[in-house]
Short mmCIF file of C-alpha atoms in Angstrom, two decimals:
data_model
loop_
_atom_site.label_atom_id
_atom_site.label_comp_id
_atom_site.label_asym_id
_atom_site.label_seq_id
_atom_site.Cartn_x
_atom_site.Cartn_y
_atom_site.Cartn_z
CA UNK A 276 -12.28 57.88 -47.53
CA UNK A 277 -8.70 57.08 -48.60
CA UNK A 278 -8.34 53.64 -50.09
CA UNK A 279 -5.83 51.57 -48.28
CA UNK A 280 -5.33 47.67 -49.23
CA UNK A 281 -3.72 46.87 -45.16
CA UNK A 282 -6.67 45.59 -43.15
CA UNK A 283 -9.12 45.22 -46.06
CA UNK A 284 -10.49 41.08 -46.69
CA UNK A 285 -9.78 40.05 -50.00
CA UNK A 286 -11.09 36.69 -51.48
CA UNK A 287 -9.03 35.52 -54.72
CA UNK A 288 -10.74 32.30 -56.50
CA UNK A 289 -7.98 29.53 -57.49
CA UNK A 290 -5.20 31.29 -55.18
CA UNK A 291 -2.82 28.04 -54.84
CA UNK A 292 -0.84 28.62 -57.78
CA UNK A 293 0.23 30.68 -60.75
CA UNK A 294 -0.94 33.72 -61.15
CA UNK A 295 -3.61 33.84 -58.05
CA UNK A 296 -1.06 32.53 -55.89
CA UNK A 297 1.37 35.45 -56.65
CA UNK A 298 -1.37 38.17 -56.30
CA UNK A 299 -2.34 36.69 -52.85
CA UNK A 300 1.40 36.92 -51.58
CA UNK A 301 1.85 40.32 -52.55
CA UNK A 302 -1.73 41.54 -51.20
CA UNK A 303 -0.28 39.71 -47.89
CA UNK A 304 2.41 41.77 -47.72
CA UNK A 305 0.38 44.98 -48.18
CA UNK A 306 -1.21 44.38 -44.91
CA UNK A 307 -4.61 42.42 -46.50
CA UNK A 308 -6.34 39.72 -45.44
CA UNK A 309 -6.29 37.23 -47.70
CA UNK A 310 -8.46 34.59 -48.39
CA UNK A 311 -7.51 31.93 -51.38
CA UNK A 312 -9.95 29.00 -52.85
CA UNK A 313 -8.78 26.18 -54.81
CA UNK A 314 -10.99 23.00 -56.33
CA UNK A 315 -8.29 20.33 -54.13
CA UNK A 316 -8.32 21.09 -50.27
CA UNK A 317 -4.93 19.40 -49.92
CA UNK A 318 -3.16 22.35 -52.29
CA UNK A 319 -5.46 25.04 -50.86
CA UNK A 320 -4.27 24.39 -47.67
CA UNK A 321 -0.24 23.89 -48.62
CA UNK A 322 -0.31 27.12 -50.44
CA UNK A 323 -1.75 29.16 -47.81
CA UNK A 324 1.02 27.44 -45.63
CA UNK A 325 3.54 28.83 -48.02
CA UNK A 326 2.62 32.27 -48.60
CA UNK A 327 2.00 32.34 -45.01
CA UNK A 328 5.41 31.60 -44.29
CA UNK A 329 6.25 33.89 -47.04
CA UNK A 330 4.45 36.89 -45.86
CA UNK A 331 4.00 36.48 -42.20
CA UNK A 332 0.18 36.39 -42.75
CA UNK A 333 -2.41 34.62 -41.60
CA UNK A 334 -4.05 33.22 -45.07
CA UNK A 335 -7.43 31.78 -44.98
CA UNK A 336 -8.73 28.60 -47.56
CA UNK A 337 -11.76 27.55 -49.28
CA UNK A 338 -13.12 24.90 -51.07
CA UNK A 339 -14.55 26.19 -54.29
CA UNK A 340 -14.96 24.08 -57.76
CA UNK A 341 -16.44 26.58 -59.97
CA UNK A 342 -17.53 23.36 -62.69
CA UNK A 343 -20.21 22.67 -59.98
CA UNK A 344 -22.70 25.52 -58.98
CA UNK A 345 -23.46 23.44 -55.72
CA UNK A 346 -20.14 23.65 -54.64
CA UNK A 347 -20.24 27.90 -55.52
CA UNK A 348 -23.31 28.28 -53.64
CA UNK A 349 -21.69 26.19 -50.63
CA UNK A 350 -18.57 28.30 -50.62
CA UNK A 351 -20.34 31.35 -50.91
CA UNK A 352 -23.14 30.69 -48.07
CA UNK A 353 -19.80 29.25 -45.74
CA UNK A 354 -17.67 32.87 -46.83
CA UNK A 355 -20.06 34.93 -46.04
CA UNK A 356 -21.18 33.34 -42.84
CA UNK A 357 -17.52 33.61 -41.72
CA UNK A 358 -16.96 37.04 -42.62
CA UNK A 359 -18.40 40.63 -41.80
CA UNK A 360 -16.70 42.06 -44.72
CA UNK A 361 -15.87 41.56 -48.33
CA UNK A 362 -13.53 44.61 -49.95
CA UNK A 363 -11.90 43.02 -52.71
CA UNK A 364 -13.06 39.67 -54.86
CA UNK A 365 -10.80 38.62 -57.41
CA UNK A 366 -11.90 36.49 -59.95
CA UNK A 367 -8.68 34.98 -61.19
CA UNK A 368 -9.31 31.12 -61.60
CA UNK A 369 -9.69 30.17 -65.36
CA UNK A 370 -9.45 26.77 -67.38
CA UNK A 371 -8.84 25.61 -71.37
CA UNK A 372 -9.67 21.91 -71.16
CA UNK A 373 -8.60 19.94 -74.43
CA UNK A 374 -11.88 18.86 -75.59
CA UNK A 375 -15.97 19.60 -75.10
CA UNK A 376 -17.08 18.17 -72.13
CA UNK A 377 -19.87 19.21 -69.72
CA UNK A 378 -19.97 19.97 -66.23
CA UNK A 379 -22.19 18.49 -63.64
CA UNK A 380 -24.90 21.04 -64.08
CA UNK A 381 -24.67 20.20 -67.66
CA UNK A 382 -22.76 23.19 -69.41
CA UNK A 383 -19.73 23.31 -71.69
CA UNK A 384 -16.80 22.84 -69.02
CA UNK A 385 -15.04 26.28 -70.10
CA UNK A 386 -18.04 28.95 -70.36
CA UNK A 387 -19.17 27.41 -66.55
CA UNK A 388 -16.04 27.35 -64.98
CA UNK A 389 -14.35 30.85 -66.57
CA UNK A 390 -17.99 32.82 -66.87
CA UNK A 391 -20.71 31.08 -65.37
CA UNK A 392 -19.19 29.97 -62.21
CA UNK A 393 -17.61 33.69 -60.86
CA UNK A 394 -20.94 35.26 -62.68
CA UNK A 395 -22.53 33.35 -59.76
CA UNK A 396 -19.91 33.54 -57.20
CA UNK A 397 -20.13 37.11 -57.71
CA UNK A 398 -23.50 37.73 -57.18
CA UNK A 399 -24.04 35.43 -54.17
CA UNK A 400 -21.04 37.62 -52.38
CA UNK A 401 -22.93 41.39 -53.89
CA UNK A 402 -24.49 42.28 -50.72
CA UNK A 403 -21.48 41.33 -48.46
CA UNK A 404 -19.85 43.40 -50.97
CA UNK A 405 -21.84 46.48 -51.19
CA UNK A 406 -22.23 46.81 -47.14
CA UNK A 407 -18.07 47.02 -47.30
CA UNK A 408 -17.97 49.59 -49.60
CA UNK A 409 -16.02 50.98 -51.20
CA UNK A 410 -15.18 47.83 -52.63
CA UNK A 411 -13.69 46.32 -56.07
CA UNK A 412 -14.05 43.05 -58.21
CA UNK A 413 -10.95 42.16 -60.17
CA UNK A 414 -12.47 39.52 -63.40
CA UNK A 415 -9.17 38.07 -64.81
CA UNK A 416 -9.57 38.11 -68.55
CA UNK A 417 -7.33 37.82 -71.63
CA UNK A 418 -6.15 39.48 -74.70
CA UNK A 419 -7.20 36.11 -76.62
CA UNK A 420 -11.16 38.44 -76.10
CA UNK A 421 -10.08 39.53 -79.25
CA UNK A 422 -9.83 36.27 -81.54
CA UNK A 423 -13.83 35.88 -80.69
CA UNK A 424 -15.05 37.26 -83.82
CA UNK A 425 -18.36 38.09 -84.33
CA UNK A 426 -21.39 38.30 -81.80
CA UNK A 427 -21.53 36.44 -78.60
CA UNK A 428 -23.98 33.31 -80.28
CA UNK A 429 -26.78 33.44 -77.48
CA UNK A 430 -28.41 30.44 -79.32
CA UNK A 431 -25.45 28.58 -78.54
CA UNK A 432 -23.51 29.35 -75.90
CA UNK A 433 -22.47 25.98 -74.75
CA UNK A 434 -21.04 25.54 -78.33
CA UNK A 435 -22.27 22.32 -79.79
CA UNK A 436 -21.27 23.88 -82.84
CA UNK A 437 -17.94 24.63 -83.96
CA UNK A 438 -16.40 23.57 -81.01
CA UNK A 439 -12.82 24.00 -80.52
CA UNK A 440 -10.82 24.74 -77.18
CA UNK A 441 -8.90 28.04 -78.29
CA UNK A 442 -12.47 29.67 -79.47
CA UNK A 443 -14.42 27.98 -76.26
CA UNK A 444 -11.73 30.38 -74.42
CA UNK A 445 -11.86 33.71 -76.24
CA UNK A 446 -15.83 33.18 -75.94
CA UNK A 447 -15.26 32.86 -72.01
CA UNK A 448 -13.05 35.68 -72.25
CA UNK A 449 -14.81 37.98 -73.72
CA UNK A 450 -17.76 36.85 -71.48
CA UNK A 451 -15.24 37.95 -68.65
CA UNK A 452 -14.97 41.66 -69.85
CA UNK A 453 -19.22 41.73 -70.79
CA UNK A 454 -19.73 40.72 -67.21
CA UNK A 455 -17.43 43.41 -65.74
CA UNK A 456 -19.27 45.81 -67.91
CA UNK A 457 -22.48 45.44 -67.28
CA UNK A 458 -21.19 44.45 -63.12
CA UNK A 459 -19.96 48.18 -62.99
CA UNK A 460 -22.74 49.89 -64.47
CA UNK A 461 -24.95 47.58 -61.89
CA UNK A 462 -22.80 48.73 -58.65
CA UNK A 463 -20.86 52.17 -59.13
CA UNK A 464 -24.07 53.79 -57.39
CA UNK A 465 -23.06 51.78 -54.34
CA UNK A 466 -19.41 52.18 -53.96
CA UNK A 467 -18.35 49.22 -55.70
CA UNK A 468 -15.96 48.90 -58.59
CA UNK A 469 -15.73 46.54 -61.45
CA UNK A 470 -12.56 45.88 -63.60
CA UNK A 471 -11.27 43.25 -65.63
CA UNK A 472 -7.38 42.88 -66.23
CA UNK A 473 -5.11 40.88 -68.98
CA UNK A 474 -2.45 39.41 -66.91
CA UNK A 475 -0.09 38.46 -70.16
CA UNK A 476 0.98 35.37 -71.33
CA UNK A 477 2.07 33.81 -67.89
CA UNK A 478 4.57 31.09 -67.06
CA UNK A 479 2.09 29.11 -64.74
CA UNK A 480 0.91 25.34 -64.90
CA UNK A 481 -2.31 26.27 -67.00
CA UNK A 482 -2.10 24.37 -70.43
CA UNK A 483 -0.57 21.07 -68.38
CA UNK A 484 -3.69 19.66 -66.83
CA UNK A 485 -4.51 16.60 -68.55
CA UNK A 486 -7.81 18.05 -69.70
CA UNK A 487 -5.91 20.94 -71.02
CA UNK A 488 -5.01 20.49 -75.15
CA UNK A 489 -1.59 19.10 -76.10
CA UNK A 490 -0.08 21.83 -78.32
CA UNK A 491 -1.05 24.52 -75.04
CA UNK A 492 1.20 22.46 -72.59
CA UNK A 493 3.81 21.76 -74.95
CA UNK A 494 4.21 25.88 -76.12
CA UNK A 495 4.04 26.43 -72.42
CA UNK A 496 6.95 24.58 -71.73
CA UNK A 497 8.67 25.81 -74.93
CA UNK A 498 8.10 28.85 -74.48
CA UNK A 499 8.66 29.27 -70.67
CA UNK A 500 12.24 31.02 -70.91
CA UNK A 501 10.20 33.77 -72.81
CA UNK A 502 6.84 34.20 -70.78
CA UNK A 503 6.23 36.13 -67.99
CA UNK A 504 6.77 35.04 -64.26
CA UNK A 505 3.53 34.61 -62.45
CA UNK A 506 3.88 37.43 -59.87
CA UNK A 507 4.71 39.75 -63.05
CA UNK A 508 1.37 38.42 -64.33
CA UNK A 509 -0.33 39.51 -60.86
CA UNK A 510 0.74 43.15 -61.25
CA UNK A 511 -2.29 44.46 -62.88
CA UNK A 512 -4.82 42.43 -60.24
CA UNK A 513 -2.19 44.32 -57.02
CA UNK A 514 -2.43 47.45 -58.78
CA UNK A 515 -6.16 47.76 -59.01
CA UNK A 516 -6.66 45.88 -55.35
CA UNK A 517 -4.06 48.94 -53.94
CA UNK A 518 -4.36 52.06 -56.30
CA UNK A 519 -6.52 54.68 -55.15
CA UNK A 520 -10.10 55.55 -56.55
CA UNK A 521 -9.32 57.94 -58.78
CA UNK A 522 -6.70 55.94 -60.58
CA UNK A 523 -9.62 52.82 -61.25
CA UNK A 524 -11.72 55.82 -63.31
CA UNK A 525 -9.40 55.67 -65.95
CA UNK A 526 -10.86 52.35 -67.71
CA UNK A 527 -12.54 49.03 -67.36
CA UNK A 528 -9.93 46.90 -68.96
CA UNK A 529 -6.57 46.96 -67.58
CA UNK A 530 -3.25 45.79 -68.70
CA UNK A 531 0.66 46.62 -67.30
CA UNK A 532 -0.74 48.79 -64.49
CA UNK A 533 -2.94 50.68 -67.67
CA UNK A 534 -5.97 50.74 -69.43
CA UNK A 535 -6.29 49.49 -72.68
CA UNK A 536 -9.37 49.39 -75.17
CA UNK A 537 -10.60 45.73 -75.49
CA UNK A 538 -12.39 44.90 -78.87
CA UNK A 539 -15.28 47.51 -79.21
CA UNK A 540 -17.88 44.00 -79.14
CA UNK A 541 -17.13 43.53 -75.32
CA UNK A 542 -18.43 47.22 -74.68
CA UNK A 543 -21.74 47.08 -76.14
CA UNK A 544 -24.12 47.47 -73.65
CA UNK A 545 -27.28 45.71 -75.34
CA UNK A 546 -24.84 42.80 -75.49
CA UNK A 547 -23.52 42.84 -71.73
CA UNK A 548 -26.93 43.01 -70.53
CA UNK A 549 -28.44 40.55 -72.13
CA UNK A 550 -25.40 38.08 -71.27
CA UNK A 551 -26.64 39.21 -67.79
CA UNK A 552 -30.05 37.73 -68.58
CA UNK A 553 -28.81 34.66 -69.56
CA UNK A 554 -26.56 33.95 -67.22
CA UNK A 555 -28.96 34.54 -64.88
CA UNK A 556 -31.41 31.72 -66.35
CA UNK A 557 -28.22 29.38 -66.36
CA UNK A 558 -27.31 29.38 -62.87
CA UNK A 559 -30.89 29.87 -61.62
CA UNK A 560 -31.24 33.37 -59.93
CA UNK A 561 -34.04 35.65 -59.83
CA UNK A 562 -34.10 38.24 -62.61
#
């Protein structure tokens, strides 16, 4: 079978702005059917107003707050009740708060809402996945992977020590491109596809939320004339959702419509499965 993007479902987490709200226009206009999710209803359901009127699409909204693994499980359970078919999940919704705080299942806000939350999302939406294959998963990562030096620290992987929120980030984001590679090994058999992408440095609100550190919001803004615009950012997320098969064989970490090597610690194997394992425990689903 041919891949073709017009008449597939698509689901793309935090879709009412930035960079997730550019990818979901464009897929629009390719003919998909787009779902979005964002944490407040209110700008869930504005934005799919807009890029409704934008594309001349019908855009459907969730609810999803990936900080609470209630509210994933909800989503999920309601998304997959509502739909016979899943053919493309993007998991592009990603936070940098300013300073350690926990979620309401307890875990450093970062690692839950940037790993643990689509880790989860993910697998609760597998089997609606697998039955529409072939089907992808788009994990939005970063090149800031590569700052994480050293091992993945299993024994601490909420970070009580040596907290900071630019290395709580690379952690998550390497966590991103671990999870797509172990993902991909777990699915290929049945037609499904794994990637992660690097967007670039993206001219979007993240770094102004009030939980967000100082010194991000204020280079954002400095630094807007120079960064990228958000649907430039969404390129490499609507180039795997439309290129065909053979073009997503070329690598699992994509950036400007290529792949590029990540650092060589996110493709160790040993590593990426045993971050499966222990994400696993975290969110509570059978091994």
């Amino acid at each position: 079978m041919v891949w073709n993007i017009e008449g597939k479902t698509v689901l793309i987490t935090g879709g009412n702005s930035g960079i997730g709200k550019a990818t979901a226009t464009e897929l629009a206009r390719h003919g998909a059917e787009v779902t979005i999710t964002a944490r407040n209803r209110p700008h869930g359901t504005a934005a799919a107003r807009e890029i409704g009127a934008a594309t001349g699409a019908q855009i459907g909204v969730g609810h999803l707050d990936l900080a609470s693994l209630d509210s994933v499980r909800a989503f999920a359970k309601d998304y997959s009740s509502n739909h016979e078919s899943l053919h493309v999940l993007i998991n592009n919704a990603g936070v940098m708060t300013g300073r350690r705080r926990l979620t309401v299942d307890g875990y450093e806000w970062t690692f839950a809402v940037n790993h643990l939350g689509p880790f989860l999302l993910t697998n609760l939406l597998t089997d609606l996945l697998v039955s529409s294959a072939p089907a992808r998963i788009i994990t939005v990562s970063s090149e800031i992977q590569r700052s994480a030096k050293g091992e993945l620290d299993f024994d601490d992987l909420q970070m009580q020590r040596g907290y900071s929120p630019s290395r709580a980030y690379a952690v998550s984001k390497r966590a991103n491109i671990l999870f797509t590679v172990e993902l991909d090994r777990r699915l290929r058999s049945s037609g499904v596809s794994a990637r992660a992408v690097h967007p670039g440095v993206v001219a979007t609100s993240f770094g102004r939320d009030p939980e967000s550190p100082r010194w991000m919001g204020a280079m954002t803004v400095m630094l807007k004339p120079f960064l990228r615009s958000p649907a430039r950012g969404a390129g490499t997320s609507v180039y795997l959702a439309t290129a065909a098969d053979d073009a997503l064989s070329r690598g699992i970490y994509w950036s400007d419509e290529a792949p590029i090597d990540p650092s060589p610690a996110t493709l160790d194997e040993h590593t990426a499965a045993r971050l499966w394992d222990e994400s696993q425990k975290l969110v509570g689903l059978a091994g």
